[in-house]
Coordinates of C-alpha atoms in Angstrom, one line a residue:
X1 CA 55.7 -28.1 -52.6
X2 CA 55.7 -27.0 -49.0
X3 CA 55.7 -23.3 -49.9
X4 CA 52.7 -24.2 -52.0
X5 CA 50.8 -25.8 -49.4
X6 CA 51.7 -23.4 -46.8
X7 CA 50.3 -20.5 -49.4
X8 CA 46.9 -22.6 -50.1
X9 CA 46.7 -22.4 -46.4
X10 CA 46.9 -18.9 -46.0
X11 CA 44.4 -18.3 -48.8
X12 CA 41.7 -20.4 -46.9
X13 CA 42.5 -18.4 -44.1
X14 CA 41.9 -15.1 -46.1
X15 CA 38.5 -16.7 -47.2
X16 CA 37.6 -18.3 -43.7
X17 CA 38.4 -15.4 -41.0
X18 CA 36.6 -16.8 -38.4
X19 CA 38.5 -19.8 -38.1
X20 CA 41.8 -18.3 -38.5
X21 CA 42.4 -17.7 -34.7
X22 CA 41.6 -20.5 -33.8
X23 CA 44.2 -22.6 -36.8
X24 CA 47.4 -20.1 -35.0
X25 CA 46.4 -20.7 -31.6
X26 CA 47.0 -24.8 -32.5
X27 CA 49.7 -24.0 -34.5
X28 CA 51.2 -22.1 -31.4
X29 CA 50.3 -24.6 -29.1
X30 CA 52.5 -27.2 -31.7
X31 CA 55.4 -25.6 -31.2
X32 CA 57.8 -27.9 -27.9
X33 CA 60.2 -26.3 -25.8
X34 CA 62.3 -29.5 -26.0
X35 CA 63.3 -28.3 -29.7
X36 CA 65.1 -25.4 -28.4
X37 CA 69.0 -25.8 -27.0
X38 CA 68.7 -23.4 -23.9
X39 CA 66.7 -21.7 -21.7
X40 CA 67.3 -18.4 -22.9
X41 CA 66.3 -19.3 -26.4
X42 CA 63.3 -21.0 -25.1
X43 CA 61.8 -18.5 -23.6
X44 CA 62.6 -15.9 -26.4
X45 CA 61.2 -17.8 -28.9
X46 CA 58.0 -18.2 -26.8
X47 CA 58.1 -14.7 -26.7
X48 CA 58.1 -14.1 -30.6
X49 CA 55.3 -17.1 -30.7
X50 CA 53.2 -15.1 -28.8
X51 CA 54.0 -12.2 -31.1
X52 CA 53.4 -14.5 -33.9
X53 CA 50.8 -16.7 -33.6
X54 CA 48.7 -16.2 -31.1
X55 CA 46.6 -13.3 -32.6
X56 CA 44.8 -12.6 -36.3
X57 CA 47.6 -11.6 -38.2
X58 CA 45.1 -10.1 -40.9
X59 CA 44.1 -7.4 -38.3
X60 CA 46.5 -4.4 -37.7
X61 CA 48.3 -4.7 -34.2
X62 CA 46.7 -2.3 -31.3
X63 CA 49.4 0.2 -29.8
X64 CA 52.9 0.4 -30.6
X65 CA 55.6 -2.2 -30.7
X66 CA 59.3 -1.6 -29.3
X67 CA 62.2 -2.8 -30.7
X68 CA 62.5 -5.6 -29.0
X69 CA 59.4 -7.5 -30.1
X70 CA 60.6 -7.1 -33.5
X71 CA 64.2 -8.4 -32.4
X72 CA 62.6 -11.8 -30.6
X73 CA 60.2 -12.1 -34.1
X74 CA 63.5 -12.7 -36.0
X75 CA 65.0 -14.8 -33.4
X76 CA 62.2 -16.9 -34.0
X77 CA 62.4 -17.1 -38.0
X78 CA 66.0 -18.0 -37.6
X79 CA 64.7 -20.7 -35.6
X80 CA 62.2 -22.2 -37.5
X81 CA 64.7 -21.7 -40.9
X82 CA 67.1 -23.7 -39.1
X83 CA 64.0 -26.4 -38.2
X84 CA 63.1 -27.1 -41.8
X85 CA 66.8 -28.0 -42.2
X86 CA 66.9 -30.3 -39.3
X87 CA 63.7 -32.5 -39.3
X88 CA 63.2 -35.1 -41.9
X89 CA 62.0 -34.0 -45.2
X90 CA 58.8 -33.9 -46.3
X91 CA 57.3 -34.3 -42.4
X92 CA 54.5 -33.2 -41.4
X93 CA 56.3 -31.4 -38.5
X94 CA 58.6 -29.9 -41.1
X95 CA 55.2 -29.0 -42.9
X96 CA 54.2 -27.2 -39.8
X97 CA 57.3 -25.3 -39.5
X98 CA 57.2 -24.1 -42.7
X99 CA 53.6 -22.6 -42.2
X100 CA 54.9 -20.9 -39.0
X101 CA 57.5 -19.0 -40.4
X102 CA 55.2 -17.7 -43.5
X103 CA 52.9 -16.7 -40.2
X104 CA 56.3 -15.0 -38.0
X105 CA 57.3 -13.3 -41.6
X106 CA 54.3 -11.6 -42.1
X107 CA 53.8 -10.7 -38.8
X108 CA 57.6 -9.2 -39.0
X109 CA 56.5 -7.1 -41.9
X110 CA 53.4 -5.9 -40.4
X111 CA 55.7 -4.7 -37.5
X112 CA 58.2 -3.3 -39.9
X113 CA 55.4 -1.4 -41.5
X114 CA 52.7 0.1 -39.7
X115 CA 49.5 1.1 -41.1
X116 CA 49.0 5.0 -41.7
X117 CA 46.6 7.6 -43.0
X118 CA 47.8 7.2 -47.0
X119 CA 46.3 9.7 -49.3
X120 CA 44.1 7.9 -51.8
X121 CA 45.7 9.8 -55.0
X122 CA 49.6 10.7 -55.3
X123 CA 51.3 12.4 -58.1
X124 CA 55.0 12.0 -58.3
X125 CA 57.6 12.2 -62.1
X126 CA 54.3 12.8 -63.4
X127 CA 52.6 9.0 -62.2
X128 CA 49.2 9.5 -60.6
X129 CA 49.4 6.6 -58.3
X130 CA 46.2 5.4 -57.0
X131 CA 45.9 3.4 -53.7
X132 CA 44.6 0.2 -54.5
X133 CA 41.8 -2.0 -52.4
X134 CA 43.1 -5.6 -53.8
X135 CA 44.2 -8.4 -51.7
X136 CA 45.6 -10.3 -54.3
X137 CA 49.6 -11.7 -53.5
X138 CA 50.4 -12.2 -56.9
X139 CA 51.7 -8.4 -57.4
X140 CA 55.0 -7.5 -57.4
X141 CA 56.5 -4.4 -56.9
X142 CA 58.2 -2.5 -59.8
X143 CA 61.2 -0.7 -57.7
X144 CA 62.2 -3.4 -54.8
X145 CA 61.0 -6.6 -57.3
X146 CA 59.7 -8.2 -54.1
X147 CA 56.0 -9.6 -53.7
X148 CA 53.0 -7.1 -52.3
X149 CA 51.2 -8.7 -49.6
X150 CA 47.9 -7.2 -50.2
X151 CA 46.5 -8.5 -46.8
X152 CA 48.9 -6.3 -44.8
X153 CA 50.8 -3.9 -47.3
X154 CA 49.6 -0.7 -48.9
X155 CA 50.5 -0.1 -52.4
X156 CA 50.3 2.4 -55.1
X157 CA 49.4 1.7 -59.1
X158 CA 49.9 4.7 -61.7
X159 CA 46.9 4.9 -63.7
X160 CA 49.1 5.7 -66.6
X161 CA 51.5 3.7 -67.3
X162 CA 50.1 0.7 -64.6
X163 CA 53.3 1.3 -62.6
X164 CA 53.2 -0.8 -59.3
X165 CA 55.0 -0.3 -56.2
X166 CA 54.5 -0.4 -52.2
X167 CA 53.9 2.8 -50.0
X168 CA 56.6 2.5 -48.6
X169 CA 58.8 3.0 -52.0
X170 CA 56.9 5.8 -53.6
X171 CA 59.6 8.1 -52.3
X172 CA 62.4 6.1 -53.6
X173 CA 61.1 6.3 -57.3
X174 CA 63.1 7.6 -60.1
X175 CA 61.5 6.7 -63.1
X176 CA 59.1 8.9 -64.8
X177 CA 56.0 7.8 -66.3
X178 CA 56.1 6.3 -69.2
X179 CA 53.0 8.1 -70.6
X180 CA 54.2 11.6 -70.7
X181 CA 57.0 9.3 -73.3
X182 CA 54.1 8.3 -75.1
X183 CA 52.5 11.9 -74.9
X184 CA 55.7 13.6 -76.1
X185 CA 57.3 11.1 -78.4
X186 CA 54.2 8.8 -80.2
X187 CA 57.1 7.0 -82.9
X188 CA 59.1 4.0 -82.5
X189 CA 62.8 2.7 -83.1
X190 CA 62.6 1.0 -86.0
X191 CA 66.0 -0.3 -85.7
X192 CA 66.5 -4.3 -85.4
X193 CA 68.1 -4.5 -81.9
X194 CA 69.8 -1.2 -81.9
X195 CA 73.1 -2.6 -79.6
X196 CA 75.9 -0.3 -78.4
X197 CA 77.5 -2.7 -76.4
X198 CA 78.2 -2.3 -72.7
X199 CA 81.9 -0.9 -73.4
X200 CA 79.4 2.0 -74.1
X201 CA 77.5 1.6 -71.0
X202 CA 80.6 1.9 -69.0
X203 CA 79.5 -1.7 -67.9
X204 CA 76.3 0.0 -66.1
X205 CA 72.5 -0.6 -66.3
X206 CA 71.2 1.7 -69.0
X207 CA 68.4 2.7 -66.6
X208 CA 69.7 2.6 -63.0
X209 CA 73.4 2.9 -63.5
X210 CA 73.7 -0.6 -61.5
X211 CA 77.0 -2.1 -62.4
X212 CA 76.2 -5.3 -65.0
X213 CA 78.1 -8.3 -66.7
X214 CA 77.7 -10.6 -68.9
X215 CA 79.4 -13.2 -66.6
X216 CA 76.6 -12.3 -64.0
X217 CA 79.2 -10.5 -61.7
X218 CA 77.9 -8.4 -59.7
X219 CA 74.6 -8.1 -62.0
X220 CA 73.9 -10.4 -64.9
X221 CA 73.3 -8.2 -68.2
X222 CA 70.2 -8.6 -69.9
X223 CA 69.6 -7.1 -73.1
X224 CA 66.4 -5.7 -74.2
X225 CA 66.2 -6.7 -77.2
X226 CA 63.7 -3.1 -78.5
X227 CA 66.1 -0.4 -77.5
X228 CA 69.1 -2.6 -77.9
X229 CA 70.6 -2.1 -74.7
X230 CA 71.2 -3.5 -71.8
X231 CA 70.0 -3.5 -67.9
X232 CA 70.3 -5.1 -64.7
X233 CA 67.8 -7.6 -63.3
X234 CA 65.8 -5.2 -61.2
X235 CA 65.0 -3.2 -64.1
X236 CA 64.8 -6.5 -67.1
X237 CA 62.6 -9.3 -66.1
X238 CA 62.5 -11.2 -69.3
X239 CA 59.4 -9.9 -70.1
X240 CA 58.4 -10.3 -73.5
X241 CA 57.0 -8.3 -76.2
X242 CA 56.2 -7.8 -80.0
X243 CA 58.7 -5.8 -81.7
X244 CA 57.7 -3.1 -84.1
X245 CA 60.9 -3.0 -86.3
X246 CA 60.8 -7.0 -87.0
X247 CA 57.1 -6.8 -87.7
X248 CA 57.7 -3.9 -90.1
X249 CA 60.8 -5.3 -91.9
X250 CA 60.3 -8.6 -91.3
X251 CA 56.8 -9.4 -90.8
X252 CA 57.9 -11.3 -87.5
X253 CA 55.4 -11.6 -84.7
X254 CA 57.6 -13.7 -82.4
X255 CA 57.4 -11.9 -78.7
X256 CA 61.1 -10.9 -77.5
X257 CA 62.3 -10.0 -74.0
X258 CA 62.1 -6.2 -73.5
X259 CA 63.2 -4.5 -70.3
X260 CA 60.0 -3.0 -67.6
X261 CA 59.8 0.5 -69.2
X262 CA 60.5 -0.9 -73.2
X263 CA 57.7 -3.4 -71.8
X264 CA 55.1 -0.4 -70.6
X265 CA 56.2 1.7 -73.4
X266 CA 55.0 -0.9 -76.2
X267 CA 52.0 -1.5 -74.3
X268 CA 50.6 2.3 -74.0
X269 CA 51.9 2.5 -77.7
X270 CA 50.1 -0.7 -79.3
X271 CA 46.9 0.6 -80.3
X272 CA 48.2 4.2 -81.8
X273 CA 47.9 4.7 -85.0
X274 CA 51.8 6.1 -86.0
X275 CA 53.3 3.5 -88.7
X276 CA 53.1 4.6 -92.3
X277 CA 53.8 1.2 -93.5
X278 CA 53.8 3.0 -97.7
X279 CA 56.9 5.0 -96.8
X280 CA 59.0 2.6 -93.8
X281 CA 58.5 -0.6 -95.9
X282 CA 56.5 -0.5 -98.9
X283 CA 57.9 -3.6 -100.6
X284 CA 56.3 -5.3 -97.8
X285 CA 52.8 -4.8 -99.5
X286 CA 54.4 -7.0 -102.7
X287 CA 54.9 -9.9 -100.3
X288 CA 52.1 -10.1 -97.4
X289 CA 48.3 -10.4 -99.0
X290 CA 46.6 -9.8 -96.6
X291 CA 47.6 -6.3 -96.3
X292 CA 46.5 -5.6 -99.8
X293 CA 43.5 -7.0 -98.9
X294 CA 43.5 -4.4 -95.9
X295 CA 44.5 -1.8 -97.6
X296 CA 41.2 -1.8 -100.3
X297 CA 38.6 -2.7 -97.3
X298 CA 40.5 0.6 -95.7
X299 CA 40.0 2.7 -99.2
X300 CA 36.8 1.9 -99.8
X301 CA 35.8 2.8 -96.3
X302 CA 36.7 6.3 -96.8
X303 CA 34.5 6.3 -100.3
X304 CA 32.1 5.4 -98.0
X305 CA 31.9 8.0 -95.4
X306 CA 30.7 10.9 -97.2
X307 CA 27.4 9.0 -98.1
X308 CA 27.0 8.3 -94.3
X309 CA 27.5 11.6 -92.5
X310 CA 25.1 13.2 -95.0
X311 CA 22.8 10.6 -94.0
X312 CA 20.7 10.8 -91.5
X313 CA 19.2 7.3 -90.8
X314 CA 23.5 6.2 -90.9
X315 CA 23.9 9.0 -87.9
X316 CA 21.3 7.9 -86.1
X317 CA 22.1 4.2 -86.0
X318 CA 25.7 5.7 -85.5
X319 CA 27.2 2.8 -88.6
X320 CA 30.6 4.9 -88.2
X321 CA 31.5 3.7 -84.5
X322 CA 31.5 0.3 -85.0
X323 CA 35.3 1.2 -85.9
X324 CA 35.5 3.5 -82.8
X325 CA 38.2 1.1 -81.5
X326 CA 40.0 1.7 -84.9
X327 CA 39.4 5.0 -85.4
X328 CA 42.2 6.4 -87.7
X329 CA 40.5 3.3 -90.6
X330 CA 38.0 6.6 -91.0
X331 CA 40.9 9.4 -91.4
X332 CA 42.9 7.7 -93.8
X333 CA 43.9 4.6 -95.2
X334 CA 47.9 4.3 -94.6
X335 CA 48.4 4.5 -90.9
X336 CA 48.6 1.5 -88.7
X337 CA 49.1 0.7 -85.3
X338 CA 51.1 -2.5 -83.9
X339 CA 47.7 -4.1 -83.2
X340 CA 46.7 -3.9 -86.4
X341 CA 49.6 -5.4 -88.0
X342 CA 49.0 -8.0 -85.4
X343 CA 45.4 -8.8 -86.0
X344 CA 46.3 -8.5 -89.6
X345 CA 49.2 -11.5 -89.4
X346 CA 46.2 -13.4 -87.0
X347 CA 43.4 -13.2 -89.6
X348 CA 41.2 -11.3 -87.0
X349 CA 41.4 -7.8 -88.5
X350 CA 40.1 -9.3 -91.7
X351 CA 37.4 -10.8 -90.7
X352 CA 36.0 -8.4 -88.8
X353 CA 36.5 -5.7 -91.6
X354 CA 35.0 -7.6 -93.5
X355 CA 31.5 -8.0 -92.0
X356 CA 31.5 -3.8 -91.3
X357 CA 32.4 -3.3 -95.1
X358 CA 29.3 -5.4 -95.5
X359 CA 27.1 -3.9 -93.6
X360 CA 28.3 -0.2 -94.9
X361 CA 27.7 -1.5 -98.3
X362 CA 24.3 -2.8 -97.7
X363 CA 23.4 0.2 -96.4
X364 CA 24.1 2.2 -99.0
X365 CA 23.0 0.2 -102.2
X366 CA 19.6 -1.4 -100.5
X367 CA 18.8 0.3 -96.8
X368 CA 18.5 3.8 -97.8
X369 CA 17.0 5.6 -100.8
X370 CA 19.0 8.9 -99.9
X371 CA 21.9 7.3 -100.6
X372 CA 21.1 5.0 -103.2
X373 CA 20.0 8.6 -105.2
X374 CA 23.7 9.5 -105.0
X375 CA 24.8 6.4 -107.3
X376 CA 26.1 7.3 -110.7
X377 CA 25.6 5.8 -113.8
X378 CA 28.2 5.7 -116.7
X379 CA 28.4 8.2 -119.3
X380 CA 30.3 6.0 -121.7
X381 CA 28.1 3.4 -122.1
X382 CA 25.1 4.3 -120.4
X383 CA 24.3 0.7 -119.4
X384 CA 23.9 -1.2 -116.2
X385 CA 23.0 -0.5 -112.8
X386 CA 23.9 2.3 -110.6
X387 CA 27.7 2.3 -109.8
X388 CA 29.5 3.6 -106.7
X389 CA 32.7 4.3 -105.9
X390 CA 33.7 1.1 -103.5
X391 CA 32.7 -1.5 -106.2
X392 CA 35.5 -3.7 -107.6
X393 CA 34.1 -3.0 -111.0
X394 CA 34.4 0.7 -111.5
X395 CA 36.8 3.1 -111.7
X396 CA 36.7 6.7 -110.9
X397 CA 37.8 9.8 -112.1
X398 CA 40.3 11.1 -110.1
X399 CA 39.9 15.1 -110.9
X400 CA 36.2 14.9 -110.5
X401 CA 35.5 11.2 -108.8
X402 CA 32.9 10.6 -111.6
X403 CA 32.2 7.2 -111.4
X404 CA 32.7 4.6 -114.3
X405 CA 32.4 1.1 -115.2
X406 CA 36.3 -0.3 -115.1
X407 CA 36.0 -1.5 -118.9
X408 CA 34.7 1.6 -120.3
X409 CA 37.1 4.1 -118.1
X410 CA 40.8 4.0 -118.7
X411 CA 43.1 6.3 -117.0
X412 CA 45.1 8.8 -119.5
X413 CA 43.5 7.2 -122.0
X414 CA 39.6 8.0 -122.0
X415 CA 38.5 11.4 -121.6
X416 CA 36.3 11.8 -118.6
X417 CA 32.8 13.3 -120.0
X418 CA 32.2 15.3 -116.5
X419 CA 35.7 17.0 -116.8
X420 CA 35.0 17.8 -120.5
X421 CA 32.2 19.7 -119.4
X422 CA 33.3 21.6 -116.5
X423 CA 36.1 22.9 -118.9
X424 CA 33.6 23.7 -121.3
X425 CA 31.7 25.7 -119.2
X426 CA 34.6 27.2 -117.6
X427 CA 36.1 28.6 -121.4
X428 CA 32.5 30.1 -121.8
X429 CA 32.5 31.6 -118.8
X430 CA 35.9 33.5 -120.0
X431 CA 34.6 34.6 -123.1
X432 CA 31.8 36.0 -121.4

């Protein structure tokens, strides 16, 4: 709670910058010499208030600061940590304190890192890191796991694989971006929890080589539960994700914790297009409805596409990109991405599939003469209206996609009249 409060504060000072000098020179002024146990201490501490609290910490320091200054700064946390212990809980000079030694530990850091002339773009294990302009607090960096202070800390995010990290640990990086992964490997492991046990890790993180146990000593374990191994807590922050290989064999959409590059790796991957459901799992079609229901929307689609890019009031009102998000539904019909098979399980993807199956439809049998003039009408019987290809009552020919109704056309059973002819003419054409 006091950590809380002391944080509000500083976020009101962030907002309100003209009456932040003004709040650390009475919070300097707070501070009594009679709290101190000697002289020496006294004045020190006085020192490191001065340092402290008695200036803008929001605006970089002018000149350079010895070692020394820094030294009588951490003098003065230890002093005010040792405060909070003393007075009685939940004080408002215990309060106070507490604000004071946010104030004395931001101004240490400042010290401890000085501003310089960082390039704007930096390209290191093929990240692109970008220098970002945001003040927010709530970042935390991906190699030290400690919080970036936005006010007074430059940091770096990769634009590729959303990699976050201070300035000062760019250099200290050893993980490549998780993009080129995605680049040069598009699949995923569509084992269960692949585990090899530690035995196998020789007891290390799988990533950083950190020693790790499953008692916690010196590193607790924690397994990832995509790649089926396990890391240390620096690189494993029980973040959680959807796993391809449950949703595939077990249609199971419950989010599991995934180690930081497992974690970015499923999250570049999500909306690509690599899981051929018909040849991984296709009994799963026998059990989950909705994906037959997906699959036919998908198939009829692609009957529709020909009539639209031959027609040109469907290019100009461009009806093919309202699935430019989706874009492999107009390539084929048996490739999904994760996010499909997630909107799928949500109900999402078949609504909205739906409504463009609709509207394609409507275009093609009432908009537009052009394409109603490509319609076919059934040579068995002869009767009815003009049939396409996407309606649920027709069937077509699969050597020359004549179109039928269902009742009259019967596969290896009805001889298609279209392919009669074609082999007619194609005998008289030998003859010849």
């Amino acid at each position: 709670a006091l950590v809380g409060r002391a944080l509000a504060l500083l976020c009101v000072c962030e907002r309100e910058r003209t009456m932040l000098p003004v709040l650390l020179v009475c919070l300097s002024s707070e501070l009594r010499p009679e709290l101190f146990s000697s002289k020496s201490r006294k004045q020190s501490l006085d020192r490191a208030m001065d340092l402290g609290l008695a200036e803008d910490h929001f605006s970089r320091p002018v000149g350079s600061f010895v070692a020394s200054d820094i030294e009588q700064l951490k003098m003065a946390i230890e002093e005010c940590k040792r405060l909070i212990l003393e007075l009685p809980e939940h004080s408002e000079r215990q309060k106070d304190t507490v604000v004071k030694l946010i104030h004395l530990r931001l101004k240490l850091q400042e010290l401890k890192d000085p501003e310089e002339d960082e390039p704007n773009l930096r390209v290191l294990l093929e990240h692109r890191f970008s220098k970002e302009k945001s003040k927010s607090v709530k970042q935390t960096c991906d190699k030290c796991s400690t919080i970036i202070w936005g006010l007074i800390q430059t940091w770096y995010t990769c634009t590729g694989c959303y990699y976050r990290c201070h300035s000062k640990c760019l250099n200290l990086i050893n993980k490549p971006c998780v993009r080129s992964k995605v680049s040069h490997q598009s699949e995923y492991e569509l084992s269960i929890c692949p585990e090899i046990g530690l035995d196998r890790q020789d007891y290390r993180c799988a990533e950083c080589r950190t020693p790790v146990s499953l008692r916690g000593v010196p590193s607790e374990a924690r397994q990832c539960d995509y790649t089926g191994q396990y890391y240390c807590s620096t690189c494993h922050w029980n973040d959680t994700a959807v796993i391809p290989a449950r949703v595939i064999h077990n249609w199971e959409f419950e989010p599991r914790k995934v180690c930081r590059s497992s974690m970015r790796y499923l999250a570049l991957m999500i909306p690509r297009p690599v899981l051929k459901l018909r040849e991984v799992n296709p009994l799963l079609f026998n059990f989950v409805e909705e994906l037959v229901e997906i699959r036919k929307l998908r198939q009829d689609i692609l009957l529709m596409k020909p009539y639209f890019i031959t027609c040109k009031e469907a290019l100009e009102a461009r009806l093919l990109l309202q699935l430019h998000d989706r874009q492999h539904f107009v390539e084929n019909n048996d490739m999904y991405s994760l996010q499909d098979l997630i909107d799928i399980s949500s109900g999402r993807l078949g609504c909205s599939l739906t409504e463009i199956h609709t509207t394609f439809a409507k275009h093609i049998k009432l908009d537009c003469d052009r394409c109603q003039a490509k319609g076919f009408v059934c040579e068995l019987c002869k009767e009815g209206d003009i049939l396409f290809p996407f309606d649920s009552h027709t069937s077509v020919c699969h050597d020359c996609s004549a179109v039928f109704h269902r009742d009259c056309f019967y596969d290896n059973s009805t001889t298609c009249p279209k392919c009669a002819r074609m082999t007619e003419r194609k005998d008289e054409k030998a003859d010849e």
